[in-house]
mmCIF file of C-alpha atoms and ligand atoms in Angstrom:
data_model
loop_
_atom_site.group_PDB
_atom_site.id
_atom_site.type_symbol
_atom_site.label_atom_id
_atom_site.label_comp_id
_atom_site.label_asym_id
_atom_site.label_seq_id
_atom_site.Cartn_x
_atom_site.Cartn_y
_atom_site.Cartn_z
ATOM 1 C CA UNK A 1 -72.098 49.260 64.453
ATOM 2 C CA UNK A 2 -74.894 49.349 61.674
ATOM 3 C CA UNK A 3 -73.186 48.831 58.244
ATOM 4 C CA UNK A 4 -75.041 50.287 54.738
ATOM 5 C CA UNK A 5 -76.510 46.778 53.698
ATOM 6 C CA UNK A 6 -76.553 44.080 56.374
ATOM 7 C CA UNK A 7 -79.772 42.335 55.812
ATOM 8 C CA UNK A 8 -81.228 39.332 58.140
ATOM 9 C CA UNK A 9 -80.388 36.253 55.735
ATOM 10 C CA UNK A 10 -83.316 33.910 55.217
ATOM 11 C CA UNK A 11 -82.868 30.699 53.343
ATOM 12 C CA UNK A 12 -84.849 27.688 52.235
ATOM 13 C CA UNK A 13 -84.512 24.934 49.923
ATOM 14 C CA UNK A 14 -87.573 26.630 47.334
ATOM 15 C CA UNK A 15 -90.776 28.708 48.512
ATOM 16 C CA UNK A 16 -91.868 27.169 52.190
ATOM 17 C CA UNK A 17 -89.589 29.736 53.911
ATOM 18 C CA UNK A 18 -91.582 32.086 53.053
ATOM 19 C CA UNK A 19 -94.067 31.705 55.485
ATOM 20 C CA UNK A 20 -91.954 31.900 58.103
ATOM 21 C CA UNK A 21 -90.138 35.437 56.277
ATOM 22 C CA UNK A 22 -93.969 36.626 56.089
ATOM 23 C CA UNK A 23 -94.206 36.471 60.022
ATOM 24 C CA UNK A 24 -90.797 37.993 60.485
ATOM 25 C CA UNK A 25 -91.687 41.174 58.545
ATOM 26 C CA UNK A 26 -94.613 41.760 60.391
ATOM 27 C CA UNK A 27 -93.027 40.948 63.682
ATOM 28 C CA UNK A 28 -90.000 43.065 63.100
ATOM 29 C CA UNK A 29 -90.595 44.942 60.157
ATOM 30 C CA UNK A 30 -87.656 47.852 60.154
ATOM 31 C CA UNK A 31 -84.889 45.136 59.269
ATOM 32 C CA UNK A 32 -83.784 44.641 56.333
ATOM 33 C CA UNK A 33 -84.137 41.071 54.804
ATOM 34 C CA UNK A 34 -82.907 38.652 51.786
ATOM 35 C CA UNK A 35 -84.255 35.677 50.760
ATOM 36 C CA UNK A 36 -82.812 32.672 49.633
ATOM 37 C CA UNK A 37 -84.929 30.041 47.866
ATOM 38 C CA UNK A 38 -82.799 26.885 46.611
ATOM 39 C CA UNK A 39 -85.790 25.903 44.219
ATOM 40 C CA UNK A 40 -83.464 24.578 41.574
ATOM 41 C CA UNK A 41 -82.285 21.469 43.996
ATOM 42 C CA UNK A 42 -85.871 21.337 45.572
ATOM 43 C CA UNK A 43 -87.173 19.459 47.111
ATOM 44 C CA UNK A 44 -84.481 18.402 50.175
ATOM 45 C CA UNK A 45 -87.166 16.320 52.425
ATOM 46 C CA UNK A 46 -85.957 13.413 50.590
ATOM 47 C CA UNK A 47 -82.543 13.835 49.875
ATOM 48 C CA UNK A 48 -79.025 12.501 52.251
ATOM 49 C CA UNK A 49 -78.003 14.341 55.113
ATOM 50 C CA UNK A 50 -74.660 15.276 53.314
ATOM 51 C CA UNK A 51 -76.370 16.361 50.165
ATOM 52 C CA UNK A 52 -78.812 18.541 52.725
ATOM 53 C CA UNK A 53 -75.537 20.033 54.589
ATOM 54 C CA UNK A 54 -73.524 20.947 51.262
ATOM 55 C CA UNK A 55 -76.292 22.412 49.810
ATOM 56 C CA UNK A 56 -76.787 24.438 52.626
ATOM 57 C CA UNK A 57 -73.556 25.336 53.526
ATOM 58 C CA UNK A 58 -73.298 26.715 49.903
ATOM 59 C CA UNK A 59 -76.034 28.929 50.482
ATOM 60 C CA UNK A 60 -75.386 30.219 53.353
ATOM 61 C CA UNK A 61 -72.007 31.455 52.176
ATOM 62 C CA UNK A 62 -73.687 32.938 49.814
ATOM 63 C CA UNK A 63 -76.063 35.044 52.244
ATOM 64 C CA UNK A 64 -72.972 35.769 53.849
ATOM 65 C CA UNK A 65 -70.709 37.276 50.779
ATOM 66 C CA UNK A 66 -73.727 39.524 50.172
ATOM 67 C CA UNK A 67 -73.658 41.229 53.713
ATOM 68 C CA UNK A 68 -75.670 38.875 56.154
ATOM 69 C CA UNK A 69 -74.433 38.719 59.592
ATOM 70 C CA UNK A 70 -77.056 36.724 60.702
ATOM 71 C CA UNK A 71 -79.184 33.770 58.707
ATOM 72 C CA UNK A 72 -82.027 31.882 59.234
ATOM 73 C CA UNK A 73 -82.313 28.128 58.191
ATOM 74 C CA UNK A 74 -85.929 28.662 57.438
ATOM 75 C CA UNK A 75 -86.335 24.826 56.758
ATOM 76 C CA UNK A 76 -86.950 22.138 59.032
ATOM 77 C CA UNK A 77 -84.960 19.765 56.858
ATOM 78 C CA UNK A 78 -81.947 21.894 56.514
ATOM 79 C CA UNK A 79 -82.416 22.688 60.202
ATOM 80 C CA UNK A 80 -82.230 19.382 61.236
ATOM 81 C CA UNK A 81 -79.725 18.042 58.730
ATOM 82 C CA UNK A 82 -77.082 20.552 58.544
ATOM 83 C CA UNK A 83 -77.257 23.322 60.845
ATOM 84 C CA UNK A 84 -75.128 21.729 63.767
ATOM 85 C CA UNK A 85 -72.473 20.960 61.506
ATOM 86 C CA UNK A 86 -72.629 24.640 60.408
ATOM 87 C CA UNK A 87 -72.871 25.988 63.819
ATOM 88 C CA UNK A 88 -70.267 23.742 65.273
ATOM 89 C CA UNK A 89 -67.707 23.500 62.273
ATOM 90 C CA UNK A 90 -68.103 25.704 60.062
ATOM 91 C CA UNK A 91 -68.836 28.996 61.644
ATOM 92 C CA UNK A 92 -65.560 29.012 63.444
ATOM 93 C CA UNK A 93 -63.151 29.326 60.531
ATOM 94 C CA UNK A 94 -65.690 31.091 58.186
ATOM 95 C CA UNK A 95 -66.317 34.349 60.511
ATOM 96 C CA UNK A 96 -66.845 32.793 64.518
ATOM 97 C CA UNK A 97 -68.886 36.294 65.043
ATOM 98 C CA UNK A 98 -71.861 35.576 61.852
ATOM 99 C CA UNK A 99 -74.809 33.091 63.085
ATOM 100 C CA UNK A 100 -77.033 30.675 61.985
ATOM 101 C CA UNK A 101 -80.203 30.036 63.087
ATOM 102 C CA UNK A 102 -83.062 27.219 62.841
ATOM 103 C CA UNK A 103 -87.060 26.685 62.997
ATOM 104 C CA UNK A 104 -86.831 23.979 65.435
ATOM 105 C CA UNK A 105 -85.316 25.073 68.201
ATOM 106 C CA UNK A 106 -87.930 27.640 68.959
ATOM 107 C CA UNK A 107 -90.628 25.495 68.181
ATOM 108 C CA UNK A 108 -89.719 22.520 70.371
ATOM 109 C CA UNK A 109 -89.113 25.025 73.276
ATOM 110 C CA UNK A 110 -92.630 26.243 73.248
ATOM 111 C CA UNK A 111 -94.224 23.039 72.733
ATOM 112 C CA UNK A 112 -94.775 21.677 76.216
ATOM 113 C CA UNK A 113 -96.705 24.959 76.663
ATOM 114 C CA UNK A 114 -99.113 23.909 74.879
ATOM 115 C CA UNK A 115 -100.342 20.650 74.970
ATOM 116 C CA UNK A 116 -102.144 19.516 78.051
ATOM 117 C CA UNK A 117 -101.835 15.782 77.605
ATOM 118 C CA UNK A 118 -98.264 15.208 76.999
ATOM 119 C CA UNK A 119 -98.736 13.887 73.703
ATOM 120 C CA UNK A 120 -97.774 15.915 70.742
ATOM 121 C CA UNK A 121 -97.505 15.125 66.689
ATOM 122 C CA UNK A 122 -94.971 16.380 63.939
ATOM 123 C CA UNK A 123 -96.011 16.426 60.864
ATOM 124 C CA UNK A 124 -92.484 16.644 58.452
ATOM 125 C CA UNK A 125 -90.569 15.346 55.785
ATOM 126 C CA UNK A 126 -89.106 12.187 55.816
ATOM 127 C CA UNK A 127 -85.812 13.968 56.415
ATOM 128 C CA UNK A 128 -86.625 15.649 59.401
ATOM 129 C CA UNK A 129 -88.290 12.213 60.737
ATOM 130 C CA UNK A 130 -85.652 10.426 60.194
ATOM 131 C CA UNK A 131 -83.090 13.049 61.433
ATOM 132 C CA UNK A 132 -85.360 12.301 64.734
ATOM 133 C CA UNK A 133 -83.805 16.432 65.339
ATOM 134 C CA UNK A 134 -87.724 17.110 67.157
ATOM 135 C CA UNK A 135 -87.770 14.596 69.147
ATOM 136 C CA UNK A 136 -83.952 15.292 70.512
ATOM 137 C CA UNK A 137 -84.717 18.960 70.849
ATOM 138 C CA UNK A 138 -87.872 18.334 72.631
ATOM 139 C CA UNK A 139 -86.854 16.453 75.092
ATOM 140 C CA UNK A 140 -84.112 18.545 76.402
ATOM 141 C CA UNK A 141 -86.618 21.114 77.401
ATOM 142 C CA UNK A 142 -89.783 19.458 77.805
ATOM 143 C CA UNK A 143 -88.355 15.115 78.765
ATOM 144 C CA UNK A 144 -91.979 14.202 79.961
ATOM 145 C CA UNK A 145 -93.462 14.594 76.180
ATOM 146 C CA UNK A 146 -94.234 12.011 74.146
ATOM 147 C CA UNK A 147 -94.013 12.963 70.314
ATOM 148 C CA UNK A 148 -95.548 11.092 67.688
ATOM 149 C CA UNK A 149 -93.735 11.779 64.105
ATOM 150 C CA UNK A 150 -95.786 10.946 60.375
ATOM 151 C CA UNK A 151 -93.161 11.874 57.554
ATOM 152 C CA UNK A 152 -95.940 13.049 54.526
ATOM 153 C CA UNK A 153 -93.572 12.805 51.574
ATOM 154 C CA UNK A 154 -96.325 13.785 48.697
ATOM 155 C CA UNK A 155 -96.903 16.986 50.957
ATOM 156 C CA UNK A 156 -94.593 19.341 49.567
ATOM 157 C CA UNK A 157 -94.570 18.232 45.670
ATOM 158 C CA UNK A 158 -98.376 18.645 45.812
ATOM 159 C CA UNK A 159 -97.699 22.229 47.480
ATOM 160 C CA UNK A 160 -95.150 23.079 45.351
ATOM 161 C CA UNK A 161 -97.305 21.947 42.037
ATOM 162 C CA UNK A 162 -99.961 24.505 43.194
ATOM 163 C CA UNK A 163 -102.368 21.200 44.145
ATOM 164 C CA UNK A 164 -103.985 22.961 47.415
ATOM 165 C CA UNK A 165 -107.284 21.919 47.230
ATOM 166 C CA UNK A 166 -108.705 18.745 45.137
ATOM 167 C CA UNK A 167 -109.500 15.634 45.966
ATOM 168 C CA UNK A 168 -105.751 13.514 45.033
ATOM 169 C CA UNK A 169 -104.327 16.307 47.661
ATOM 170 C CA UNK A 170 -107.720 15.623 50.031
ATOM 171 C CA UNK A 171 -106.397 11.823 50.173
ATOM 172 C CA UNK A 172 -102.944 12.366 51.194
ATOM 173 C CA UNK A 173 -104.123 14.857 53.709
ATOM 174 C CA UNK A 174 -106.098 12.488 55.326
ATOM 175 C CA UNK A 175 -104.043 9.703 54.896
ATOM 176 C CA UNK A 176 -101.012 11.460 56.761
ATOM 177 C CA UNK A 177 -103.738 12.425 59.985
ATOM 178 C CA UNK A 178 -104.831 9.261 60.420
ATOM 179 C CA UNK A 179 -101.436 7.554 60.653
ATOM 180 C CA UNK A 180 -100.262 10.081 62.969
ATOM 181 C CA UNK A 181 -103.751 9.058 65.386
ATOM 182 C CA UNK A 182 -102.961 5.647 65.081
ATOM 183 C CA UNK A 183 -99.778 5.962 66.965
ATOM 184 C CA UNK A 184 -101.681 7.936 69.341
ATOM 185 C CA UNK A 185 -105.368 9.143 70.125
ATOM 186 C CA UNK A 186 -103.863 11.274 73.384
ATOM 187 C CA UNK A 187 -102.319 13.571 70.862
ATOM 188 C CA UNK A 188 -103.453 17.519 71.237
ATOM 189 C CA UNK A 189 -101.445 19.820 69.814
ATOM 190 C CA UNK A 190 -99.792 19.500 66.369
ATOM 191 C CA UNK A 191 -96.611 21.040 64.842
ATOM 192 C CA UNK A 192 -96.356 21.735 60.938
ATOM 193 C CA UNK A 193 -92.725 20.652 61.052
ATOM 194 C CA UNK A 194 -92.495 21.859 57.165
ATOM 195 C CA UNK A 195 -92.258 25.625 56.245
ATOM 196 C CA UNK A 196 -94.392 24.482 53.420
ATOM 197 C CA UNK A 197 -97.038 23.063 55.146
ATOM 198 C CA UNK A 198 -99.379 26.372 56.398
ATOM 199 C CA UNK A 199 -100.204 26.141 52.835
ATOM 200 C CA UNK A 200 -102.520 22.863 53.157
ATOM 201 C CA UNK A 201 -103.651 24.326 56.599
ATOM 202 C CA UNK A 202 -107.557 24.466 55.870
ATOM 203 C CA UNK A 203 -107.259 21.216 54.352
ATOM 204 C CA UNK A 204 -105.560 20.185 57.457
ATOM 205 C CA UNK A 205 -107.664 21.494 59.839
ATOM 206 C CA UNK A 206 -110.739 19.695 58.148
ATOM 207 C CA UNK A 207 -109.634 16.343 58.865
ATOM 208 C CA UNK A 208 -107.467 17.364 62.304
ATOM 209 C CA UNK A 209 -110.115 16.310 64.907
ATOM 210 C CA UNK A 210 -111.610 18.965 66.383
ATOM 211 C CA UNK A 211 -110.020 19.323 69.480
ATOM 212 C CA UNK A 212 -106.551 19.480 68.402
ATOM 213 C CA UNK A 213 -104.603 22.527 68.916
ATOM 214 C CA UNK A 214 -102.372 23.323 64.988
ATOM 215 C CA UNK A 215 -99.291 25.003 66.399
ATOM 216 C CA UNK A 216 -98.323 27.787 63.610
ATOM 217 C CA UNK A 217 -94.269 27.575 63.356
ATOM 218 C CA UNK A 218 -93.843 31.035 61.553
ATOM 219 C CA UNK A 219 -95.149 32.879 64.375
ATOM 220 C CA UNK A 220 -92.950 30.694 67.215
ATOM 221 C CA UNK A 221 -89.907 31.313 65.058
ATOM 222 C CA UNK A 222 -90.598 35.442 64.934
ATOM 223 C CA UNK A 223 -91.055 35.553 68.565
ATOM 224 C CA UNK A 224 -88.077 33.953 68.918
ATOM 225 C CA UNK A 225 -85.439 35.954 66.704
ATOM 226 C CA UNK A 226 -87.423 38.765 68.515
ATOM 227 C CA UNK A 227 -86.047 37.716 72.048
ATOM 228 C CA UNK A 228 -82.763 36.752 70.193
ATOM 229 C CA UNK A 229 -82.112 39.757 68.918
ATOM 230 C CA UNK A 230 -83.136 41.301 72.751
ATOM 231 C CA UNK A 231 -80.339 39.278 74.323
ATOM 232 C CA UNK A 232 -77.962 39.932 71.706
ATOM 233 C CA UNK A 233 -77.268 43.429 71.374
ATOM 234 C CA UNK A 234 -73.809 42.705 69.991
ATOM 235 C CA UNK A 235 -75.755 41.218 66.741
ATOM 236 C CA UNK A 236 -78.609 43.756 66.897
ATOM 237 C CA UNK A 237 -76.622 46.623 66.171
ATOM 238 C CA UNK A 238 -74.875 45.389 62.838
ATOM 239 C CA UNK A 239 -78.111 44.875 61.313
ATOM 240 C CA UNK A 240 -79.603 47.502 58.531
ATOM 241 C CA UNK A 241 -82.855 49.033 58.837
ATOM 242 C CA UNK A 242 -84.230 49.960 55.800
ATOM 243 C CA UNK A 243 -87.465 47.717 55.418
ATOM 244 C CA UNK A 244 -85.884 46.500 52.286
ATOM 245 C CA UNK A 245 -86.745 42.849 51.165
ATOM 246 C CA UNK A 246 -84.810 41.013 48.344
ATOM 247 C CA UNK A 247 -85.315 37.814 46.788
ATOM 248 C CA UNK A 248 -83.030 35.654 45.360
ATOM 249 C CA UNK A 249 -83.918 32.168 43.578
ATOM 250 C CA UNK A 250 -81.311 29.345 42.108
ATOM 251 C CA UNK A 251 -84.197 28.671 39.462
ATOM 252 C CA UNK A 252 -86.064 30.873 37.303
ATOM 253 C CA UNK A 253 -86.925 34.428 38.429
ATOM 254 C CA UNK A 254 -90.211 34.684 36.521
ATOM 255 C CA UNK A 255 -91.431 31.381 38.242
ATOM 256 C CA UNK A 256 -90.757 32.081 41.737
ATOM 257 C CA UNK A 257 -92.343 35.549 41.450
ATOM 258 C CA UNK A 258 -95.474 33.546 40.294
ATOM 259 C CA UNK A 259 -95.477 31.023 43.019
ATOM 260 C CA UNK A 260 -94.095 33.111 46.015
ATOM 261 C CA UNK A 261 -97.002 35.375 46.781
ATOM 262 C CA UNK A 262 -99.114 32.385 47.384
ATOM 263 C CA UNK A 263 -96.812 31.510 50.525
ATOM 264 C CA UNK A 264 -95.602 35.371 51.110
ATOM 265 C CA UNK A 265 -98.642 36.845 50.709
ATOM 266 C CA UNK A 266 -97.628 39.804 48.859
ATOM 267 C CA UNK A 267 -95.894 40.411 45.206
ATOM 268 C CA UNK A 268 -92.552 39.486 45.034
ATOM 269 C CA UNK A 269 -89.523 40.599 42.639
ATOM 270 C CA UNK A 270 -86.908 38.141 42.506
ATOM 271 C CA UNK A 271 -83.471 38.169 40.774
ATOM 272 C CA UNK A 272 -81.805 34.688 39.615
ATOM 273 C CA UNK A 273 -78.976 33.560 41.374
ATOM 274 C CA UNK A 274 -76.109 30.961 40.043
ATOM 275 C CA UNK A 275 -74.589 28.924 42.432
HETATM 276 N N1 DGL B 301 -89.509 23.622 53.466
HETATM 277 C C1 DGL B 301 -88.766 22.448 53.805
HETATM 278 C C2 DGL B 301 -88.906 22.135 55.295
HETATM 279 O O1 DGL B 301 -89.319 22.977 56.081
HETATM 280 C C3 DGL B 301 -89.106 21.216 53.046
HETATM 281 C C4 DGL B 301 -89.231 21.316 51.595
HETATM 282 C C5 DGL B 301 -88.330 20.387 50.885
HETATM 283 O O2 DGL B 301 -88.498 19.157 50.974
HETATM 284 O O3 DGL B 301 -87.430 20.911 50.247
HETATM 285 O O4 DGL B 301 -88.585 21.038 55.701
#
């Protein structure tokens, strides 16, 4: 049964879930949705997998005390890092019928769709690399892939610093594509295993030779709460409808507003949150 305010949580450790939020409103615009962006403990590519997890945990409580039934890790890094221990432990004693969802799931069971040589790339934070979560997930559904991983560490601070397009960002661009190739020149089709990573997309696609296919996650991940919410009726129903979006940052309102329609594509009007 639909309650008042029940929106579809979205979280992510500063702006890069964004991106992915921005293809779930189109894709399913009548829910309601809140946003969660951690940016006062950002970034998490480089931090432990227990720092990852609490931090995580924390917010996802959060979504859930303000009336989410449903959230969406909208980070690779907390995906890989700390959403099994969520699923597994946590949920249980917190509310067994609430759920939390990831970006790489969906991504990694599309993947083998694509490519037509077997060989795929990840481009990620050292987190996610080292986590090795792609690699695991892809080869439960796709076991003939081989998947190349580059971790591209100065990615995300550049991204988040507003550096999109000059030369210092041009280096580590190229830098990152070329040490992915060097494992492999049978790669074809490349993930963006960072919510933040669309952003250098042009700058990617530059330097990507030109045959390579640059799998966008935010429209994988849509497609997939879309058949989600299909087989799940039971989860369906309790969400609200409203079209309303909220925003909520642990750092300063003013600044995310700034920064977040360069990854939302639209204004945004965020309220401060203290964890
Ligand atoms: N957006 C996060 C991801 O998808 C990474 C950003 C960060 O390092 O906090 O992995």
């Amino acid at each position: 049964m639909e309650k008042t305010y029940s929106p579809i949580g979205v979280f992510d450790s500063g702006y890069g879930g964004l991106t992915i939020l921005k293809e779930l409103v189109d894709a399913l615009p009548e829910y309601d949705y809140l946003y969660l962006g951690d940016n006062a403990r950002a970034p998490y590519g480089s931090r432990s997998f227990d720092t990852v997890y609490d931090y995580t945990l924390e917010c996802v409580k959060h979504l859930f005390d303000k009336g989410c039934e449903l959230v969406i890790l909208a980070c690779n890094t907390a995906s890989a890092k700390a959403l099994r221990n969520i699923q597994q432990r946590d949920l249980p004693s917190l509310d067994p019928k609430k759920r939390v969802l990831g970006v790489i799931r969906p991504t990694t069971e599309v993947i083998g769709n694509y490519t037509k040589t077997n060989h795929v790339g990840i481009f990620a934070t050292q987190g996610t690399v080292s986590s090795g979560s792609y690699v695991i997930e892809i080869q439960k559904s796709f076991p003939d892939l081989n998947v190349y991983q580059e971790a591209c560490p100065m990615w995300v601070p550049l991204i988040e610093a507003n550096e999109l397009n000059n030369e210092g960002t041009e280096y580590f661009v190229k830098k990152h594509i070329n040490q992915l190739f060097t494992q492999s020149k049978k790669i074809d089709s490349v993930i963006l295993g960072c919510t933040h990573y669309p952003l250098l997309r042009p700058l990617i696609e530059k330097h990507l030779p030109a045959d390579v296919l640059l799998l966008a996650q935010g429209s994988i991940v849509a497609h997939g709460l879309k058949d989600y919410l299909f087989r799940h009726p039971e989860m369906e129903t309790m969400l609200s409808k409203h079209s309303n979006r909220d925003f909520l940052t642990t750092d300063s309102a003013e600044q995310f507003d700034q920064q977040a329609s360069l990854f939302f594509g639209r204004e945004v009007n965020s309220k401060h949150l203290s964890l």
